[in-house]
XYZ file of C-alpha atoms in Angstrom:
459
model
C 21.772 2.479 -29.901
C 23.001 -0.673 -28.467
C 24.496 -1.212 -25.161
C 26.885 -3.474 -23.893
C 28.832 -4.806 -20.936
C 32.387 -4.393 -20.887
C 34.125 -7.987 -20.322
C 36.122 -7.391 -17.098
C 38.758 -9.654 -15.834
C 37.739 -12.610 -13.852
C 39.235 -10.312 -10.461
C 37.709 -7.181 -10.944
C 34.199 -9.401 -11.472
C 34.871 -11.060 -8.453
C 35.992 -7.781 -6.496
C 32.602 -5.767 -7.679
C 30.331 -8.915 -6.884
C 32.167 -9.198 -3.235
C 31.834 -5.543 -3.136
C 27.963 -6.174 -3.850
C 27.378 -9.147 -1.672
C 28.733 -6.761 1.237
C 26.934 -3.839 0.461
C 23.732 -5.187 0.669
C 24.129 -7.441 3.682
C 24.238 -4.014 5.621
C 20.255 -3.526 4.727
C 18.305 -5.479 5.965
C 15.131 -7.003 3.476
C 12.369 -5.915 5.816
C 9.873 -5.047 3.660
C 6.685 -6.744 3.312
C 5.091 -8.980 1.025
C 1.239 -9.443 0.711
C -0.963 -11.784 -1.180
C -4.365 -10.064 -1.976
C -6.323 -13.134 -3.567
C -9.255 -11.889 -5.168
C -9.186 -8.519 -4.607
C -9.474 -6.515 -7.642
C -7.627 -2.937 -7.615
C -9.264 -2.424 -11.695
C -11.992 -4.156 -13.463
C -9.204 -6.724 -15.314
C -7.624 -7.740 -12.251
C -8.161 -9.733 -9.501
C -5.613 -10.135 -7.281
C -2.405 -8.495 -6.715
C 0.777 -8.526 -4.633
C 1.726 -5.912 -2.209
C 4.980 -5.000 -1.063
C 5.088 -1.972 1.396
C 8.660 -0.356 3.154
C 9.776 -1.312 6.320
C 8.164 1.069 8.895
C 5.440 2.210 6.365
C 2.552 0.826 9.229
C 4.006 3.435 11.563
C 4.712 6.190 10.064
C 3.268 8.624 8.031
C 5.575 9.134 5.351
C 5.112 8.889 1.659
C 6.541 6.600 -0.941
C 7.975 6.327 -4.162
C 5.085 3.919 -5.969
C 5.921 1.217 -8.879
C 4.096 -0.907 -10.458
C 4.467 -4.525 -11.834
C 2.595 -5.435 -14.944
C 3.135 -9.220 -15.892
C 3.913 -11.157 -19.175
C 1.081 -13.635 -21.136
C 2.150 -16.569 -18.794
C 0.820 -14.963 -15.758
C -2.254 -14.237 -16.266
C -4.331 -15.622 -13.784
C -7.283 -16.151 -11.312
C -6.479 -13.165 -8.997
C -6.656 -16.160 -6.298
C -5.277 -19.681 -6.832
C -2.758 -18.410 -10.192
C -1.668 -15.422 -7.692
C 1.583 -16.619 -6.746
C 2.970 -16.333 -10.844
C 3.325 -12.413 -10.141
C 6.314 -13.598 -7.409
C 7.524 -15.781 -9.946
C 10.447 -13.994 -12.217
C 11.626 -10.987 -12.136
C 10.886 -8.078 -9.428
C 8.473 -10.240 -7.495
C 10.539 -13.327 -7.389
C 12.885 -10.887 -6.192
C 11.077 -9.293 -3.360
C 9.771 -13.692 -2.553
C 13.452 -14.288 -2.003
C 15.259 -11.186 0.283
C 17.069 -9.844 -2.572
C 15.870 -6.431 -3.057
C 17.195 -4.050 -0.386
C 15.511 -2.139 1.122
C 15.979 0.966 -0.323
C 17.651 2.838 -3.124
C 19.593 6.427 -3.466
C 17.626 8.640 -5.701
C 18.599 12.140 -7.232
C 21.388 14.322 -4.615
C 21.703 11.003 -2.840
C 18.481 11.082 -1.490
C 17.096 7.013 0.145
C 13.974 5.822 -1.338
C 11.766 2.772 -0.591
C 9.266 1.802 -2.962
C 5.663 0.765 -2.812
C 5.548 -2.020 -5.157
C 2.520 -3.374 -6.200
C 1.970 -6.530 -9.198
C -1.302 -7.126 -9.795
C -2.603 -9.926 -11.607
C -4.240 -9.439 -15.209
C -7.273 -11.336 -16.269
C -7.000 -11.804 -19.976
C -4.595 -10.412 -22.508
C -6.920 -7.675 -23.775
C -6.111 -6.108 -20.123
C -4.811 -2.195 -21.174
C -3.882 1.071 -20.391
C -7.174 1.668 -18.968
C -7.047 -1.452 -16.383
C -3.099 0.046 -15.782
C -4.168 3.652 -15.309
C -7.281 2.301 -12.716
C -4.871 -0.052 -10.812
C -2.569 3.204 -10.373
C -5.963 5.487 -9.305
C -6.826 2.591 -6.757
C -3.547 2.554 -5.073
C -3.107 5.942 -4.681
C -6.434 6.122 -2.672
C -5.392 3.240 -0.654
C -1.332 4.095 0.158
C 0.608 7.060 0.854
C 2.360 8.344 -2.555
C 4.274 10.676 -3.507
C 2.318 11.235 -6.719
C 5.552 12.887 -8.620
C 7.504 9.651 -8.100
C 4.958 6.818 -9.457
C 7.198 4.628 -11.800
C 5.716 1.372 -14.058
C 7.500 -1.519 -15.656
C 6.568 -4.477 -17.389
C 7.818 -7.960 -19.426
C 6.661 -8.705 -22.604
C 2.964 -8.610 -22.811
C 3.188 -6.576 -19.618
C 6.122 -4.255 -21.721
C 3.746 -3.448 -24.547
C 0.717 -2.869 -22.520
C 2.768 -0.130 -20.989
C 3.779 1.497 -24.274
C 0.374 1.922 -24.986
C -0.477 2.953 -21.371
C 2.007 5.943 -21.366
C 1.268 7.416 -24.149
C -2.381 7.182 -24.624
C -2.624 10.549 -24.102
C -1.371 13.688 -22.349
C -2.907 13.305 -18.693
C -1.756 9.407 -18.804
C 1.714 10.349 -19.423
C 2.157 13.212 -17.823
C 1.735 11.151 -14.302
C 4.324 8.670 -15.313
C 7.624 9.789 -13.347
C 10.025 7.053 -15.772
C 9.568 3.439 -17.088
C 10.890 0.451 -18.450
C 9.431 -1.792 -20.748
C 10.982 -5.355 -21.007
C 11.005 -7.384 -24.258
C 7.661 -4.937 -25.141
C 5.541 -6.920 -27.498
C 3.679 -3.754 -29.063
C 3.964 -2.067 -32.100
C 5.659 1.055 -32.953
C 2.561 3.540 -32.776
C 3.306 7.597 -33.715
C 0.331 9.563 -31.361
C 1.171 7.324 -28.424
C 4.906 8.026 -29.178
C 4.047 11.955 -29.541
C 2.051 11.879 -25.954
C 5.364 10.380 -24.239
C 7.447 12.615 -26.433
C 5.390 15.694 -25.107
C 5.758 14.642 -21.865
C 9.482 14.156 -21.593
C 8.355 10.813 -20.883
C 11.917 9.124 -19.393
C 12.570 5.602 -20.804
C 14.635 2.635 -20.537
C 14.002 -0.510 -22.994
C 15.961 -3.892 -22.527
C 15.403 -6.958 -24.888
C 17.408 -9.864 -25.823
C 19.056 -9.595 -29.756
C 18.183 -12.914 -29.896
C 14.178 -13.264 -28.714
C 12.417 -15.406 -30.731
C 9.227 -14.903 -28.488
C 9.015 -11.316 -29.258
C 11.567 -10.242 -32.075
C 14.180 -7.630 -30.996
C 13.310 -5.242 -33.855
C 10.053 -3.993 -31.519
C 12.096 -2.117 -28.719
C 14.597 -0.676 -31.767
C 11.488 0.318 -33.352
C 9.633 2.406 -30.625
C 13.717 4.118 -28.736
C 13.979 4.740 -32.533
C 11.080 5.914 -33.063
C 10.847 8.240 -29.636
C 14.625 9.710 -29.929
C 14.009 10.529 -34.198
C 10.827 12.701 -32.446
C 13.177 14.521 -30.405
C 12.742 12.613 -26.887
C 14.068 14.528 -23.982
C 15.522 13.360 -22.531
C 16.616 10.811 -25.167
C 15.545 6.842 -24.626
C 17.436 4.465 -23.538
C 17.706 0.742 -24.425
C 20.236 -2.724 -23.351
C 20.162 -5.300 -25.842
C 21.920 -8.317 -24.297
C 23.627 -10.521 -26.412
C 21.392 -14.087 -25.576
C 19.160 -16.191 -27.556
C 16.045 -16.109 -24.946
C 13.085 -14.099 -24.146
C 14.250 -13.901 -20.361
C 15.479 -10.581 -20.037
C 14.418 -9.511 -16.965
C 16.002 -11.063 -14.309
C 19.517 -10.118 -15.415
C 17.806 -6.472 -16.002
C 15.903 -6.457 -12.230
C 19.260 -7.858 -10.587
C 20.081 -4.757 -8.148
C 24.066 -5.215 -9.107
C 23.197 -4.884 -12.840
C 24.396 -1.045 -13.563
C 25.014 0.944 -16.382
C 26.418 4.639 -15.970
C 27.389 3.581 -12.275
C 23.181 3.276 -12.151
C 20.628 0.083 -11.831
C 17.426 0.436 -12.849
C 15.505 1.268 -9.295
C 18.187 4.266 -9.106
C 17.432 5.360 -12.434
C 13.805 5.554 -11.800
C 14.682 7.463 -8.847
C 17.004 10.062 -10.352
C 13.246 11.079 -12.352
C 10.267 12.814 -10.622
C 7.559 14.512 -12.269
C 7.769 18.741 -11.547
C 5.549 19.393 -9.346
C 4.929 19.756 -5.564
C 3.710 16.502 -4.055
C 1.135 17.818 -1.123
C -0.461 21.478 -0.007
C -0.261 18.822 3.452
C 2.371 17.746 6.111
C 0.407 14.829 7.829
C 2.225 14.026 11.534
C -0.878 11.861 12.668
C -3.810 9.631 12.016
C -5.368 7.900 14.276
C -8.407 5.521 15.527
C -10.663 4.975 19.143
C -13.129 2.805 19.382
C -15.451 3.901 22.408
C -16.877 1.213 24.027
C -19.157 3.301 26.153
C -21.199 5.438 23.399
C -20.413 2.737 20.693
C -18.769 5.451 18.376
C -15.293 5.346 16.899
C -13.517 8.814 17.118
C -11.084 9.933 14.154
C -8.063 12.290 15.377
C -5.089 13.836 13.335
C -2.996 16.752 13.116
C -1.237 18.560 10.346
C 2.438 20.168 10.378
C 1.859 22.634 7.648
C -1.136 23.455 5.304
C -1.323 25.538 2.267
C -3.806 26.258 -0.207
C -6.378 23.120 2.045
C -9.749 23.294 1.630
C -11.123 20.611 3.866
C -11.156 16.841 4.653
C -13.007 13.822 3.890
C -13.572 10.947 5.982
C -14.421 7.812 4.850
C -15.098 4.000 4.993
C -14.667 0.507 4.373
C -15.770 -2.565 5.376
C -13.089 -4.576 2.992
C -10.662 -1.822 1.946
C -11.194 -1.705 -1.575
C -14.676 0.272 -1.685
C -14.438 3.115 0.590
C -17.673 5.767 1.324
C -17.585 9.426 2.184
C -19.235 9.538 6.313
C -17.853 13.135 7.268
C -16.306 16.482 5.880
C -14.532 18.502 7.991
C -13.282 22.165 7.018
C -9.920 22.946 7.262
C -7.987 25.439 9.079
C -5.316 25.992 6.269
C -2.918 27.288 8.856
C 0.683 27.221 7.536
C 1.582 25.883 10.919
C -0.750 22.905 11.194
C -3.771 22.258 12.808
C -5.627 19.257 14.990
C -8.502 17.636 14.003
C -11.493 15.265 15.540
C -14.315 13.481 14.041
C -16.641 11.050 15.140
C -18.158 7.983 13.275
C -21.829 7.588 15.079
C -22.491 4.579 13.339
C -18.795 2.500 12.763
C -19.253 -1.067 11.495
C -18.983 -4.260 13.443
C -15.096 -5.665 13.081
C -12.665 -4.927 10.962
C -13.276 -1.235 9.341
C -10.433 0.703 6.768
C -10.943 4.457 7.787
C -9.244 7.154 4.999
C -8.271 10.480 5.619
C -8.924 12.514 1.818
C -7.594 15.700 1.066
C -8.987 18.463 -1.001
C -6.989 21.350 -2.130
C -9.186 24.762 -3.000
C -8.405 23.822 -6.358
C -10.057 20.676 -5.764
C -7.245 18.479 -6.331
C -8.135 15.101 -3.886
C -5.301 13.556 -2.421
C -5.413 10.306 0.055
C -3.570 11.094 3.236
C -3.418 7.894 5.126
C -5.546 4.948 5.538
C -5.676 3.139 9.421
C -7.669 -0.238 10.753
C -9.411 -0.709 13.538
C -11.405 -3.821 14.947
C -14.565 -3.114 16.948
C -16.224 -5.553 18.791
C -20.250 -4.900 20.051
C -20.019 -3.902 23.319
C -23.272 -5.118 25.543
C -25.480 -3.026 27.301
C -28.028 -3.667 29.627
C -29.449 -1.149 32.418
C -26.013 0.676 32.827
C -23.660 -2.174 32.892
C -21.427 -2.177 30.128
C -18.766 -5.269 29.182
C -16.172 -5.053 26.746
C -14.542 -6.459 24.902
C -16.721 -9.476 24.496
C -15.793 -11.447 22.527
C -13.548 -11.569 25.442
C -9.994 -13.892 25.178
C -7.964 -12.562 28.437
C -9.215 -9.242 30.522
C -13.061 -7.725 30.474
C -13.861 -4.292 31.381
C -16.561 -3.902 33.080
C -18.558 -0.365 33.079
C -21.478 0.333 35.564
C -23.181 3.518 35.275
C -26.170 4.332 37.143
C -27.536 5.672 40.325
C -26.670 2.333 42.822
C -24.283 3.277 45.480
C -22.312 0.858 47.777
C -20.649 -3.027 48.134
C -21.648 -4.826 45.191
C -20.620 -8.471 44.552
C -18.992 -8.912 41.147
C -19.392 -13.137 40.011
C -18.803 -15.107 36.509
C -21.219 -17.155 36.440
C -20.821 -20.372 33.902
C -24.188 -21.293 31.654
C -24.539 -24.403 33.994
C -25.268 -21.207 36.944
C -21.652 -22.653 38.260
C -19.931 -19.192 40.139
C -16.222 -19.648 38.583
C -14.989 -16.172 40.471
C -16.042 -13.986 42.557
C -14.793 -10.407 44.304
C -16.830 -7.537 46.020
C -16.352 -4.118 45.256
C -17.324 -0.337 46.532
C -19.433 1.439 44.026
C -18.320 5.120 45.232
C -20.066 7.370 42.238
C -22.051 6.759 39.382
C -19.704 5.560 37.050
C -17.524 2.687 37.966
C -15.065 0.644 35.882
C -13.052 -2.333 37.057
C -11.385 -5.464 34.920
C -11.658 -8.893 35.304
C -9.126 -11.617 34.266
C -10.980 -14.708 32.452
C -8.110 -16.088 30.441
C -8.109 -19.228 32.432
C -12.202 -19.865 31.281
C -12.853 -22.224 28.657
C -13.735 -21.359 25.609
C -17.918 -20.438 26.229
C -20.968 -18.525 27.292
C -20.827 -16.865 30.751
C -23.155 -13.872 32.153
C -21.024 -11.227 35.072
C -23.790 -10.725 37.811
C -23.396 -7.823 40.022
C -25.959 -8.110 43.355
C -26.204 -5.168 45.756
C -28.018 -4.248 48.690
C -32.000 -4.212 46.804
C -30.167 -4.437 43.029
C -29.306 -6.899 40.842
C -27.732 -7.411 37.021
C -26.846 -9.952 35.026
C -25.416 -9.742 31.578
C -23.589 -12.093 29.500
C -20.264 -12.496 27.748
C -18.260 -15.300 25.070
C -15.130 -16.367 26.228
C -13.099 -17.161 22.878
């Protein structure tokens, strides 16, 4: 079956275009687009672009995941070549902010995508690479696991026929996929898996494509449909003499059956519940005195919940387990807490992982914390250290009485001085150091028969 756009009068085209422009202008493009150069999501991919929905960092919601696999012309090293993946198709639309923040799915429910655009290193990368990328995304992001979508162009589209059809497990995890000008030869075992797992397909191609001939898409779509695909695979063949069918296909104004490709994908989901736990909050707190990180989280619903695992990472990619917390499995939810007794210095990633009673593992959230080292000398603690504006002084010892707190530079000159009254074992005070030039300084405390000094660095 070939699908063509009906020819409309110029006035109708103008009105449709005007309506689309007005609609898009009402939806601000507030999603992020971030390059992760030299960051591997999986073997065979050394960098990626990430687009997160508006408000992702400040919410606890989970979102649909869209993986975009590029063509041969966008292969690269994941660093200086990475911008190739945002030079066309969905990547370019994200870069020039021409995609709406959200799209309607089933029952007019609005969804925003987490979009990942990995850069592959060689054309030999295949289903194993894409599946490993999806696995990394499930660990890294809050994903609606019944709404995982994939699309690819040329070489990438061919890889996706392989990925989705590799085996039943690979097919069953994909809610829908869109190959464009896909370069792959029809392979019956892959087609069987796609059909058996009822994976929706919408394929695009140009009739006059001389780079990848259109018969490849025709064979694939006819092949899965002849095997009883439900829903039936669909295809759109543009009457264009070019390889590029993706510019038109990814345009949110291009619609068939009153749906663009984003709405079409969202009209499908896998038929299983997403999570046995609803996470309400996940917070990290650095205790500068004890030099520990406190991890708190709260759930609003639990069912078949076995336990939680806290994992930590220095780079956001390789995580290690640091503690395990048994679940209450309370249908009304619970409050939990854990402590990292030996936290890392600097930026750290903490991941909250939930395990079902059947062993199913789900990443609920990932947060970062930037912990500075606090200098503690004889009960005197200074933090943060290094400091930019406000230096907190914590004095914890048995001395009582009047003390003089002085800030002294490396040459011995007194930069500031204040008199305080210490009335208990622990006293906390704040010193403003914003006006100090960058360099090393000391805080000196003097009392009756008592002197203490500790260094700090002003950034």
